[in-house]
Amino acid sequence: AQSVTQLDSHVSVSEGTPVLLRCNYSSSYSPSLFWYVQHPNKGLQLLLKYTSAATLVKGINGFEAEFKKSETSFHLTKPSAHMSDAAEYFCVVSDASGTYKYIFGTGTRLKVLA
Amino acid sequence: NAGVTQTPKFQVLKTGQSMTLQCAQDMNHEYMSWYRQDPGMGLRLIHYSVGAGITDQGEVPNGYNVSRSTTEDFPLRLLSAAPSQTSVYFCASSETGGRDIQYFGAGTRLSVL
């Protein structure tokens, strides 16, 4: 069975400082992993996706994530936060078991302080 | 290219009423799904479909019905609305499901009184 845990429900950073949003996953098969962002009262937008190619994945708006199989982690990072990064971020796992299900984490709300 | 279109954007129902949330995509995607989003719980899968004529249950299917008669449309029916179904509902589609990127609609905010 698949599962995903986002380790922090809220993260606050100052503008210009690094962002780290943590995600651990569990999957019986080779997983695909995604990060989505949701700005207030909006739909979800894909930030980046991992599907067994390079372990360091670059996404939009300067975000990147590293797949670490030994740690079952897929943490999202950005070197320098911008006010526009304030949003909710979701880590998502799916696997190749044929269930076709995407499992969402409970989300991390990022606050960026001026 | 419209992508995934959900209607309505907002709806208020009384307990016991029925309604259908509409979802349509114009990307010829085989996989479509419905989620509900509640504070602190992320998105939870209600039902999904891997192609026309095929549907299956997700994590929280009780109280909801779906059908998939065409590739483009995947309506979600609430047969007898309950206050516990107050939520924001998102429809999503992807090429085949599993490893593909999901594209989301703008959401439907539903209140059941």
JSON list of C-alpha atoms in Angstrom, two decimals:
[
{"chain": "A", "resi": 1, "resn": "ALA", "atom": "CA", "xyz": [0.00, 0.00, 0.00]},
{"chain": "A", "resi": 2, "resn": "GLN", "atom": "CA", "xyz": [1.12, 3.50, -0.70]},
{"chain": "A", "resi": 3, "resn": "SER", "atom": "CA", "xyz": [1.25, 6.36, 1.76]},
{"chain": "A", "resi": 4, "resn": "VAL", "atom": "CA", "xyz": [2.84, 9.76, 2.05]},
{"chain": "A", "resi": 5, "resn": "THR", "atom": "CA", "xyz": [3.68, 11.85, 5.11]},
{"chain": "A", "resi": 6, "resn": "GLN", "atom": "CA", "xyz": [4.36, 15.54, 5.03]},
{"chain": "A", "resi": 7, "resn": "LEU", "atom": "CA", "xyz": [6.30, 16.14, 8.19]},
{"chain": "A", "resi": 8, "resn": "ASP", "atom": "CA", "xyz": [5.33, 19.78, 8.77]},
{"chain": "A", "resi": 9, "resn": "SER", "atom": "CA", "xyz": [1.83, 21.20, 8.52]},
{"chain": "A", "resi": 10, "resn": "HIS", "atom": "CA", "xyz": [3.15, 24.79, 8.63]},
{"chain": "A", "resi": 11, "resn": "VAL", "atom": "CA", "xyz": [6.51, 26.29, 7.69]},
{"chain": "A", "resi": 12, "resn": "SER", "atom": "CA", "xyz": [7.49, 29.95, 8.04]},
{"chain": "A", "resi": 13, "resn": "VAL", "atom": "CA", "xyz": [10.55, 31.45, 6.37]},
{"chain": "A", "resi": 14, "resn": "SER", "atom": "CA", "xyz": [11.79, 34.96, 5.76]},
{"chain": "A", "resi": 15, "resn": "GLU", "atom": "CA", "xyz": [11.90, 36.27, 2.23]},
{"chain": "A", "resi": 16, "resn": "GLY", "atom": "CA", "xyz": [15.26, 35.46, 0.64]},
{"chain": "A", "resi": 17, "resn": "THR", "atom": "CA", "xyz": [16.01, 32.49, 2.91]},
{"chain": "A", "resi": 18, "resn": "PRO", "atom": "CA", "xyz": [15.95, 28.81, 1.87]},
{"chain": "A", "resi": 19, "resn": "VAL", "atom": "CA", "xyz": [12.79, 26.73, 1.84]},
{"chain": "A", "resi": 20, "resn": "LEU", "atom": "CA", "xyz": [12.64, 23.06, 2.89]},
{"chain": "A", "resi": 21, "resn": "LEU", "atom": "CA", "xyz": [9.35, 21.15, 2.81]},
{"chain": "A", "resi": 22, "resn": "ARG", "atom": "CA", "xyz": [9.69, 17.54, 3.91]},
{"chain": "A", "resi": 23, "resn": "CYS", "atom": "CA", "xyz": [7.96, 14.50, 2.46]},
{"chain": "A", "resi": 24, "resn": "ASN", "atom": "CA", "xyz": [8.40, 10.81, 3.26]},
{"chain": "A", "resi": 25, "resn": "TYR", "atom": "CA", "xyz": [6.67, 8.10, 1.28]},
{"chain": "A", "resi": 26, "resn": "SER", "atom": "CA", "xyz": [5.89, 4.42, 1.42]},
{"chain": "A", "resi": 27, "resn": "SER", "atom": "CA", "xyz": [5.36, 2.34, -1.69]},
{"chain": "A", "resi": 28, "resn": "SER", "atom": "CA", "xyz": [5.57, -1.36, -2.44]},
{"chain": "A", "resi": 29, "resn": "TYR", "atom": "CA", "xyz": [6.62, -0.67, -6.00]},
{"chain": "A", "resi": 30, "resn": "SER", "atom": "CA", "xyz": [8.79, 1.82, -7.80]},
{"chain": "A", "resi": 31, "resn": "PRO", "atom": "CA", "xyz": [6.99, 5.08, -7.05]},
{"chain": "A", "resi": 32, "resn": "SER", "atom": "CA", "xyz": [6.25, 8.18, -9.01]},
{"chain": "A", "resi": 33, "resn": "LEU", "atom": "CA", "xyz": [6.36, 11.28, -6.85]},
{"chain": "A", "resi": 34, "resn": "PHE", "atom": "CA", "xyz": [4.94, 14.72, -7.43]},
{"chain": "A", "resi": 35, "resn": "TRP", "atom": "CA", "xyz": [4.82, 18.08, -5.74]},
{"chain": "A", "resi": 36, "resn": "TYR", "atom": "CA", "xyz": [1.82, 20.33, -6.36]},
{"chain": "A", "resi": 37, "resn": "VAL", "atom": "CA", "xyz": [1.22, 23.89, -5.19]},
{"chain": "A", "resi": 38, "resn": "GLN", "atom": "CA", "xyz": [-2.12, 25.47, -4.36]},
{"chain": "A", "resi": 39, "resn": "HIS", "atom": "CA", "xyz": [-2.41, 29.21, -3.97]},
{"chain": "A", "resi": 40, "resn": "PRO", "atom": "CA", "xyz": [-5.34, 30.49, -1.88]},
{"chain": "A", "resi": 41, "resn": "ASN", "atom": "CA", "xyz": [-8.72, 29.72, -3.42]},
{"chain": "A", "resi": 42, "resn": "LYS", "atom": "CA", "xyz": [-7.09, 28.26, -6.52]},
{"chain": "A", "resi": 43, "resn": "GLY", "atom": "CA", "xyz": [-6.70, 24.84, -8.10]},
{"chain": "A", "resi": 44, "resn": "LEU", "atom": "CA", "xyz": [-3.55, 22.73, -7.96]},
{"chain": "A", "resi": 45, "resn": "GLN", "atom": "CA", "xyz": [-0.53, 23.29, -10.17]},
{"chain": "A", "resi": 46, "resn": "LEU", "atom": "CA", "xyz": [2.28, 20.82, -10.77]},
{"chain": "A", "resi": 47, "resn": "LEU", "atom": "CA", "xyz": [5.68, 21.95, -9.46]},
{"chain": "A", "resi": 48, "resn": "LEU", "atom": "CA", "xyz": [7.71, 18.89, -10.40]},
{"chain": "A", "resi": 49, "resn": "LYS", "atom": "CA", "xyz": [7.60, 15.14, -10.93]},
{"chain": "A", "resi": 50, "resn": "TYR", "atom": "CA", "xyz": [9.93, 12.17, -10.34]},
{"chain": "A", "resi": 51, "resn": "THR", "atom": "CA", "xyz": [9.51, 8.95, -12.30]},
{"chain": "A", "resi": 52, "resn": "SER", "atom": "CA", "xyz": [12.81, 7.02, -11.91]},
{"chain": "A", "resi": 53, "resn": "ALA", "atom": "CA", "xyz": [15.04, 9.14, -14.11]},
{"chain": "A", "resi": 54, "resn": "ALA", "atom": "CA", "xyz": [17.44, 11.60, -12.43]},
{"chain": "A", "resi": 55, "resn": "THR", "atom": "CA", "xyz": [17.11, 11.65, -8.64]},
{"chain": "A", "resi": 56, "resn": "LEU", "atom": "CA", "xyz": [17.39, 15.45, -8.51]},
{"chain": "A", "resi": 57, "resn": "VAL", "atom": "CA", "xyz": [14.35, 16.92, -10.17]},
{"chain": "A", "resi": 58, "resn": "LYS", "atom": "CA", "xyz": [14.06, 20.58, -11.14]},
{"chain": "A", "resi": 59, "resn": "GLY", "atom": "CA", "xyz": [10.66, 22.20, -11.26]},
{"chain": "A", "resi": 60, "resn": "ILE", "atom": "CA", "xyz": [9.09, 25.53, -11.94]},
{"chain": "A", "resi": 61, "resn": "ASN", "atom": "CA", "xyz": [9.80, 28.78, -10.07]},
{"chain": "A", "resi": 62, "resn": "GLY", "atom": "CA", "xyz": [13.21, 27.62, -8.81]},
{"chain": "A", "resi": 63, "resn": "PHE", "atom": "CA", "xyz": [11.95, 24.63, -6.82]},
{"chain": "A", "resi": 64, "resn": "GLU", "atom": "CA", "xyz": [13.69, 21.28, -6.86]},
{"chain": "A", "resi": 65, "resn": "ALA", "atom": "CA", "xyz": [13.37, 17.97, -5.06]},
{"chain": "A", "resi": 66, "resn": "GLU", "atom": "CA", "xyz": [15.69, 15.03, -4.46]},
{"chain": "A", "resi": 67, "resn": "PHE", "atom": "CA", "xyz": [14.53, 11.43, -4.48]},
{"chain": "A", "resi": 68, "resn": "LYS", "atom": "CA", "xyz": [16.34, 9.42, -1.80]},
{"chain": "A", "resi": 69, "resn": "LYS", "atom": "CA", "xyz": [15.34, 5.78, -1.93]},
{"chain": "A", "resi": 70, "resn": "SER", "atom": "CA", "xyz": [17.33, 4.79, 1.16]},
{"chain": "A", "resi": 71, "resn": "GLU", "atom": "CA", "xyz": [15.52, 7.41, 3.22]},
{"chain": "A", "resi": 72, "resn": "THR", "atom": "CA", "xyz": [12.18, 7.09, 1.36]},
{"chain": "A", "resi": 73, "resn": "SER", "atom": "CA", "xyz": [12.12, 10.86, 1.10]},
{"chain": "A", "resi": 74, "resn": "PHE", "atom": "CA", "xyz": [11.31, 13.44, -1.54]},
{"chain": "A", "resi": 75, "resn": "HIS", "atom": "CA", "xyz": [11.92, 16.80, 0.09]},
{"chain": "A", "resi": 76, "resn": "LEU", "atom": "CA", "xyz": [11.16, 20.04, -1.77]},
{"chain": "A", "resi": 77, "resn": "THR", "atom": "CA", "xyz": [13.67, 22.88, -1.64]},
{"chain": "A", "resi": 78, "resn": "LYS", "atom": "CA", "xyz": [14.20, 26.37, -2.97]},
{"chain": "A", "resi": 79, "resn": "PRO", "atom": "CA", "xyz": [17.34, 28.43, -2.35]},
{"chain": "A", "resi": 80, "resn": "SER", "atom": "CA", "xyz": [15.60, 31.76, -1.81]},
{"chain": "A", "resi": 81, "resn": "ALA", "atom": "CA", "xyz": [11.95, 32.25, -0.86]},
{"chain": "A", "resi": 82, "resn": "HIS", "atom": "CA", "xyz": [9.81, 34.87, -2.54]},
{"chain": "A", "resi": 83, "resn": "MET", "atom": "CA", "xyz": [6.60, 36.38, -1.19]},
{"chain": "A", "resi": 84, "resn": "SER", "atom": "CA", "xyz": [4.72, 34.75, -4.08]},
{"chain": "A", "resi": 85, "resn": "ASP", "atom": "CA", "xyz": [5.75, 31.30, -2.80]},
{"chain": "A", "resi": 86, "resn": "ALA", "atom": "CA", "xyz": [3.27, 31.58, 0.07]},
{"chain": "A", "resi": 87, "resn": "ALA", "atom": "CA", "xyz": [0.84, 28.74, -0.62]},
{"chain": "A", "resi": 88, "resn": "GLU", "atom": "CA", "xyz": [-0.02, 25.18, 0.34]},
{"chain": "A", "resi": 89, "resn": "TYR", "atom": "CA", "xyz": [2.19, 22.41, -1.01]},
{"chain": "A", "resi": 90, "resn": "PHE", "atom": "CA", "xyz": [1.20, 18.79, -1.51]},
{"chain": "A", "resi": 91, "resn": "CYS", "atom": "CA", "xyz": [3.43, 15.76, -1.93]},
{"chain": "A", "resi": 92, "resn": "VAL", "atom": "CA", "xyz": [1.80, 12.97, -3.96]},
{"chain": "A", "resi": 93, "resn": "VAL", "atom": "CA", "xyz": [2.81, 9.35, -4.53]},
{"chain": "A", "resi": 94, "resn": "SER", "atom": "CA", "xyz": [1.62, 6.80, -7.03]},
{"chain": "A", "resi": 95, "resn": "ASP", "atom": "CA", "xyz": [3.11, 3.47, -7.96]},
{"chain": "A", "resi": 96, "resn": "ALA", "atom": "CA", "xyz": [3.26, 0.97, -10.79]},
{"chain": "A", "resi": 97, "resn": "SER", "atom": "CA", "xyz": [1.12, -1.62, -9.04]},
{"chain": "A", "resi": 98, "resn": "GLY", "atom": "CA", "xyz": [-1.78, -1.03, -11.40]},
{"chain": "A", "resi": 99, "resn": "THR", "atom": "CA", "xyz": [-4.10, 0.61, -8.88]},
{"chain": "A", "resi": 100, "resn": "TYR", "atom": "CA", "xyz": [-3.85, 3.93, -10.74]},
{"chain": "A", "resi": 101, "resn": "LYS", "atom": "CA", "xyz": [-4.31, 5.84, -7.50]},
{"chain": "A", "resi": 102, "resn": "TYR", "atom": "CA", "xyz": [-2.57, 9.00, -6.48]},
{"chain": "A", "resi": 103, "resn": "ILE", "atom": "CA", "xyz": [-2.19, 9.43, -2.72]},
{"chain": "A", "resi": 104, "resn": "PHE", "atom": "CA", "xyz": [-1.85, 12.95, -1.34]},
{"chain": "A", "resi": 105, "resn": "GLY", "atom": "CA", "xyz": [-0.09, 14.11, 1.77]},
{"chain": "A", "resi": 106, "resn": "THR", "atom": "CA", "xyz": [-1.99, 16.36, 4.15]},
{"chain": "A", "resi": 107, "resn": "GLY", "atom": "CA", "xyz": [-0.19, 19.45, 2.90]},
{"chain": "A", "resi": 108, "resn": "THR", "atom": "CA", "xyz": [2.31, 22.01, 4.18]},
{"chain": "A", "resi": 109, "resn": "ARG", "atom": "CA", "xyz": [1.30, 25.63, 4.37]},
{"chain": "A", "resi": 110, "resn": "LEU", "atom": "CA", "xyz": [4.26, 27.89, 3.60]},
{"chain": "A", "resi": 111, "resn": "LYS", "atom": "CA", "xyz": [4.29, 31.37, 5.02]},
{"chain": "A", "resi": 112, "resn": "VAL", "atom": "CA", "xyz": [6.86, 33.86, 3.75]},
{"chain": "A", "resi": 113, "resn": "LEU", "atom": "CA", "xyz": [7.68, 36.78, 6.04]},
{"chain": "A", "resi": 114, "resn": "ALA", "atom": "CA", "xyz": [8.80, 40.14, 4.68]},
{"chain": "B", "resi": 1, "resn": "ASN", "atom": "CA", "xyz": [-7.47, 24.73, -24.74]},
{"chain": "B", "resi": 2, "resn": "ALA", "atom": "CA", "xyz": [-9.81, 24.68, -21.73]},
{"chain": "B", "resi": 3, "resn": "GLY", "atom": "CA", "xyz": [-8.20, 21.74, -19.87]},
{"chain": "B", "resi": 4, "resn": "VAL", "atom": "CA", "xyz": [-10.41, 20.49, -17.01]},
{"chain": "B", "resi": 5, "resn": "THR", "atom": "CA", "xyz": [-13.66, 22.37, -16.50]},
{"chain": "B", "resi": 6, "resn": "GLN", "atom": "CA", "xyz": [-15.78, 22.03, -13.37]},
{"chain": "B", "resi": 7, "resn": "THR", "atom": "CA", "xyz": [-19.25, 23.40, -12.83]},
{"chain": "B", "resi": 8, "resn": "PRO", "atom": "CA", "xyz": [-20.64, 24.93, -10.72]},
{"chain": "B", "resi": 9, "resn": "LYS", "atom": "CA", "xyz": [-17.99, 26.88, -8.83]},
{"chain": "B", "resi": 10, "resn": "PHE", "atom": "CA", "xyz": [-20.18, 27.29, -5.75]},
{"chain": "B", "resi": 11, "resn": "GLN", "atom": "CA", "xyz": [-23.25, 25.45, -4.51]},
{"chain": "B", "resi": 12, "resn": "VAL", "atom": "CA", "xyz": [-25.37, 25.49, -1.38]},
{"chain": "B", "resi": 13, "resn": "LEU", "atom": "CA", "xyz": [-27.63, 22.51, -0.69]},
{"chain": "B", "resi": 14, "resn": "LYS", "atom": "CA", "xyz": [-30.04, 21.53, 2.01]},
{"chain": "B", "resi": 15, "resn": "THR", "atom": "CA", "xyz": [-29.64, 18.19, 3.74]},
{"chain": "B", "resi": 16, "resn": "GLY", "atom": "CA", "xyz": [-31.22, 15.45, 1.67]},
{"chain": "B", "resi": 17, "resn": "GLN", "atom": "CA", "xyz": [-31.07, 17.26, -1.65]},
{"chain": "B", "resi": 18, "resn": "SER", "atom": "CA", "xyz": [-29.31, 15.70, -4.61]},
{"chain": "B", "resi": 19, "resn": "MET", "atom": "CA", "xyz": [-27.05, 17.29, -7.17]},
{"chain": "B", "resi": 20, "resn": "THR", "atom": "CA", "xyz": [-24.45, 16.54, -9.80]},
{"chain": "B", "resi": 21, "resn": "LEU", "atom": "CA", "xyz": [-21.05, 18.15, -10.02]},
{"chain": "B", "resi": 22, "resn": "GLN", "atom": "CA", "xyz": [-19.92, 18.32, -13.61]},
{"chain": "B", "resi": 23, "resn": "CYS", "atom": "CA", "xyz": [-16.40, 17.69, -14.88]},
{"chain": "B", "resi": 24, "resn": "ALA", "atom": "CA", "xyz": [-15.24, 17.78, -18.48]},
{"chain": "B", "resi": 25, "resn": "GLN", "atom": "CA", "xyz": [-11.78, 17.59, -20.05]},
{"chain": "B", "resi": 26, "resn": "ASP", "atom": "CA", "xyz": [-10.73, 18.26, -23.62]},
{"chain": "B", "resi": 27, "resn": "MET", "atom": "CA", "xyz": [-7.32, 16.59, -23.57]},
{"chain": "B", "resi": 28, "resn": "ASN", "atom": "CA", "xyz": [-8.50, 13.10, -24.53]},
{"chain": "B", "resi": 29, "resn": "HIS", "atom": "CA", "xyz": [-7.26, 11.75, -21.19]},
{"chain": "B", "resi": 30, "resn": "GLU", "atom": "CA", "xyz": [-8.23, 8.24, -20.20]},
{"chain": "B", "resi": 31, "resn": "TYR", "atom": "CA", "xyz": [-7.89, 8.73, -16.44]},
{"chain": "B", "resi": 32, "resn": "MET", "atom": "CA", "xyz": [-10.21, 11.00, -14.46]},
{"chain": "B", "resi": 33, "resn": "SER", "atom": "CA", "xyz": [-10.75, 11.34, -10.76]},
{"chain": "B", "resi": 34, "resn": "TRP", "atom": "CA", "xyz": [-12.65, 13.19, -8.07]},
{"chain": "B", "resi": 35, "resn": "TYR", "atom": "CA", "xyz": [-11.17, 14.42, -4.81]},
{"chain": "B", "resi": 36, "resn": "ARG", "atom": "CA", "xyz": [-12.50, 16.25, -1.83]},
{"chain": "B", "resi": 37, "resn": "GLN", "atom": "CA", "xyz": [-10.35, 18.69, 0.10]},
{"chain": "B", "resi": 38, "resn": "ASP", "atom": "CA", "xyz": [-10.95, 19.32, 3.78]},
{"chain": "B", "resi": 39, "resn": "PRO", "atom": "CA", "xyz": [-8.75, 21.42, 6.10]},
{"chain": "B", "resi": 40, "resn": "GLY", "atom": "CA", "xyz": [-5.75, 19.48, 7.40]},
{"chain": "B", "resi": 41, "resn": "MET", "atom": "CA", "xyz": [-6.60, 16.36, 5.41]},
{"chain": "B", "resi": 42, "resn": "GLY", "atom": "CA", "xyz": [-5.13, 17.05, 2.00]},
{"chain": "B", "resi": 43, "resn": "LEU", "atom": "CA", "xyz": [-7.01, 15.72, -1.01]},
{"chain": "B", "resi": 44, "resn": "ARG", "atom": "CA", "xyz": [-8.81, 12.42, -0.61]},
{"chain": "B", "resi": 45, "resn": "LEU", "atom": "CA", "xyz": [-9.78, 10.30, -3.58]},
{"chain": "B", "resi": 46, "resn": "ILE", "atom": "CA", "xyz": [-13.53, 9.70, -3.94]},
{"chain": "B", "resi": 47, "resn": "HIS", "atom": "CA", "xyz": [-13.83, 7.81, -7.23]},
{"chain": "B", "resi": 48, "resn": "TYR", "atom": "CA", "xyz": [-11.72, 7.39, -10.31]},
{"chain": "B", "resi": 49, "resn": "SER", "atom": "CA", "xyz": [-12.01, 6.08, -13.85]},
{"chain": "B", "resi": 50, "resn": "VAL", "atom": "CA", "xyz": [-9.37, 4.60, -16.14]},
{"chain": "B", "resi": 51, "resn": "GLY", "atom": "CA", "xyz": [-11.53, 4.91, -19.24]},
{"chain": "B", "resi": 52, "resn": "ALA", "atom": "CA", "xyz": [-15.06, 5.19, -20.57]},
{"chain": "B", "resi": 53, "resn": "GLY", "atom": "CA", "xyz": [-17.31, 2.62, -18.91]},
{"chain": "B", "resi": 54, "resn": "ILE", "atom": "CA", "xyz": [-14.85, 1.86, -16.09]},
{"chain": "B", "resi": 55, "resn": "THR", "atom": "CA", "xyz": [-15.03, 3.36, -12.61]},
{"chain": "B", "resi": 56, "resn": "ASP", "atom": "CA", "xyz": [-13.69, 2.37, -9.22]},
{"chain": "B", "resi": 57, "resn": "GLN", "atom": "CA", "xyz": [-13.82, 3.55, -5.63]},
{"chain": "B", "resi": 58, "resn": "GLY", "atom": "CA", "xyz": [-11.20, 5.60, -3.88]},
{"chain": "B", "resi": 59, "resn": "GLU", "atom": "CA", "xyz": [-10.68, 6.25, -0.16]},
{"chain": "B", "resi": 60, "resn": "VAL", "atom": "CA", "xyz": [-13.99, 7.98, 0.61]},
{"chain": "B", "resi": 61, "resn": "PRO", "atom": "CA", "xyz": [-16.67, 6.79, -1.85]},
{"chain": "B", "resi": 62, "resn": "ASN", "atom": "CA", "xyz": [-19.68, 6.60, 0.49]},
{"chain": "B", "resi": 63, "resn": "GLY", "atom": "CA", "xyz": [-22.50, 8.96, -0.46]},
{"chain": "B", "resi": 64, "resn": "TYR", "atom": "CA", "xyz": [-21.17, 9.57, -3.97]},
{"chain": "B", "resi": 65, "resn": "ASN", "atom": "CA", "xyz": [-21.90, 8.03, -7.36]},
{"chain": "B", "resi": 66, "resn": "VAL", "atom": "CA", "xyz": [-20.04, 8.34, -10.65]},
{"chain": "B", "resi": 67, "resn": "SER", "atom": "CA", "xyz": [-20.36, 7.16, -14.22]},
{"chain": "B", "resi": 68, "resn": "ARG", "atom": "CA", "xyz": [-18.17, 7.54, -17.29]},
{"chain": "B", "resi": 69, "resn": "SER", "atom": "CA", "xyz": [-20.15, 7.25, -20.48]},
{"chain": "B", "resi": 70, "resn": "THR", "atom": "CA", "xyz": [-17.70, 9.30, -22.57]},
{"chain": "B", "resi": 71, "resn": "THR", "atom": "CA", "xyz": [-13.97, 9.99, -22.40]},
{"chain": "B", "resi": 72, "resn": "GLU", "atom": "CA", "xyz": [-14.61, 13.70, -21.86]},
{"chain": "B", "resi": 73, "resn": "ASP", "atom": "CA", "xyz": [-17.10, 13.71, -18.97]},
{"chain": "B", "resi": 74, "resn": "PHE", "atom": "CA", "xyz": [-16.99, 12.37, -15.42]},
{"chain": "B", "resi": 75, "resn": "PRO", "atom": "CA", "xyz": [-19.90, 13.66, -13.30]},
{"chain": "B", "resi": 76, "resn": "LEU", "atom": "CA", "xyz": [-20.06, 13.18, -9.54]},
{"chain": "B", "resi": 77, "resn": "ARG", "atom": "CA", "xyz": [-23.50, 12.67, -8.02]},
{"chain": "B", "resi": 78, "resn": "LEU", "atom": "CA", "xyz": [-24.55, 13.31, -4.45]},
{"chain": "B", "resi": 79, "resn": "LEU", "atom": "CA", "xyz": [-27.73, 11.32, -3.99]},
{"chain": "B", "resi": 80, "resn": "SER", "atom": "CA", "xyz": [-28.78, 12.67, -0.59]},
{"chain": "B", "resi": 81, "resn": "ALA", "atom": "CA", "xyz": [-26.51, 15.45, 0.62]},
{"chain": "B", "resi": 82, "resn": "ALA", "atom": "CA", "xyz": [-25.31, 15.49, 4.23]},
{"chain": "B", "resi": 83, "resn": "PRO", "atom": "CA", "xyz": [-23.49, 18.24, 6.18]},
{"chain": "B", "resi": 84, "resn": "SER", "atom": "CA", "xyz": [-20.40, 15.96, 6.25]},
{"chain": "B", "resi": 85, "resn": "GLN", "atom": "CA", "xyz": [-20.17, 16.45, 2.49]},
{"chain": "B", "resi": 86, "resn": "THR", "atom": "CA", "xyz": [-19.46, 20.14, 2.89]},
{"chain": "B", "resi": 87, "resn": "SER", "atom": "CA", "xyz": [-16.09, 20.44, 1.20]},
{"chain": "B", "resi": 88, "resn": "VAL", "atom": "CA", "xyz": [-14.19, 21.65, -1.84]},
{"chain": "B", "resi": 89, "resn": "TYR", "atom": "CA", "xyz": [-14.31, 19.16, -4.69]},
{"chain": "B", "resi": 90, "resn": "PHE", "atom": "CA", "xyz": [-11.66, 18.85, -7.38]},
{"chain": "B", "resi": 91, "resn": "CYS", "atom": "CA", "xyz": [-11.79, 16.92, -10.60]},
{"chain": "B", "resi": 92, "resn": "ALA", "atom": "CA", "xyz": [-8.54, 15.88, -12.26]},
{"chain": "B", "resi": 93, "resn": "SER", "atom": "CA", "xyz": [-7.44, 14.08, -15.40]},
{"chain": "B", "resi": 94, "resn": "SER", "atom": "CA", "xyz": [-4.26, 12.46, -16.67]},
{"chain": "B", "resi": 95, "resn": "GLU", "atom": "CA", "xyz": [-3.27, 10.51, -19.76]},
{"chain": "B", "resi": 96, "resn": "THR", "atom": "CA", "xyz": [-3.41, 7.03, -18.27]},
{"chain": "B", "resi": 97, "resn": "GLY", "atom": "CA", "xyz": [-3.10, 7.42, -14.50]},
{"chain": "B", "resi": 98, "resn": "GLY", "atom": "CA", "xyz": [-0.39, 6.28, -12.13]},
{"chain": "B", "resi": 99, "resn": "ARG", "atom": "CA", "xyz": [2.77, 7.89, -13.48]},
{"chain": "B", "resi": 100, "resn": "ASP", "atom": "CA", "xyz": [1.26, 10.75, -15.45]},
{"chain": "B", "resi": 101, "resn": "ILE", "atom": "CA", "xyz": [0.79, 14.36, -14.44]},
{"chain": "B", "resi": 102, "resn": "GLN", "atom": "CA", "xyz": [-2.69, 15.16, -13.20]},
{"chain": "B", "resi": 103, "resn": "TYR", "atom": "CA", "xyz": [-4.40, 18.34, -14.40]},
{"chain": "B", "resi": 104, "resn": "PHE", "atom": "CA", "xyz": [-6.91, 19.83, -12.00]},
{"chain": "B", "resi": 105, "resn": "GLY", "atom": "CA", "xyz": [-10.07, 21.81, -12.40]},
{"chain": "B", "resi": 106, "resn": "ALA", "atom": "CA", "xyz": [-10.64, 25.03, -10.46]},
{"chain": "B", "resi": 107, "resn": "GLY", "atom": "CA", "xyz": [-12.81, 23.28, -7.87]},
{"chain": "B", "resi": 108, "resn": "THR", "atom": "CA", "xyz": [-16.40, 23.37, -6.62]},
{"chain": "B", "resi": 109, "resn": "ARG", "atom": "CA", "xyz": [-17.07, 24.74, -3.15]},
{"chain": "B", "resi": 110, "resn": "LEU", "atom": "CA", "xyz": [-20.09, 22.91, -1.72]},
{"chain": "B", "resi": 111, "resn": "SER", "atom": "CA", "xyz": [-21.95, 23.74, 1.47]},
{"chain": "B", "resi": 112, "resn": "VAL", "atom": "CA", "xyz": [-24.63, 21.44, 2.83]},
{"chain": "B", "resi": 113, "resn": "LEU", "atom": "CA", "xyz": [-26.88, 23.02, 5.45]}
]
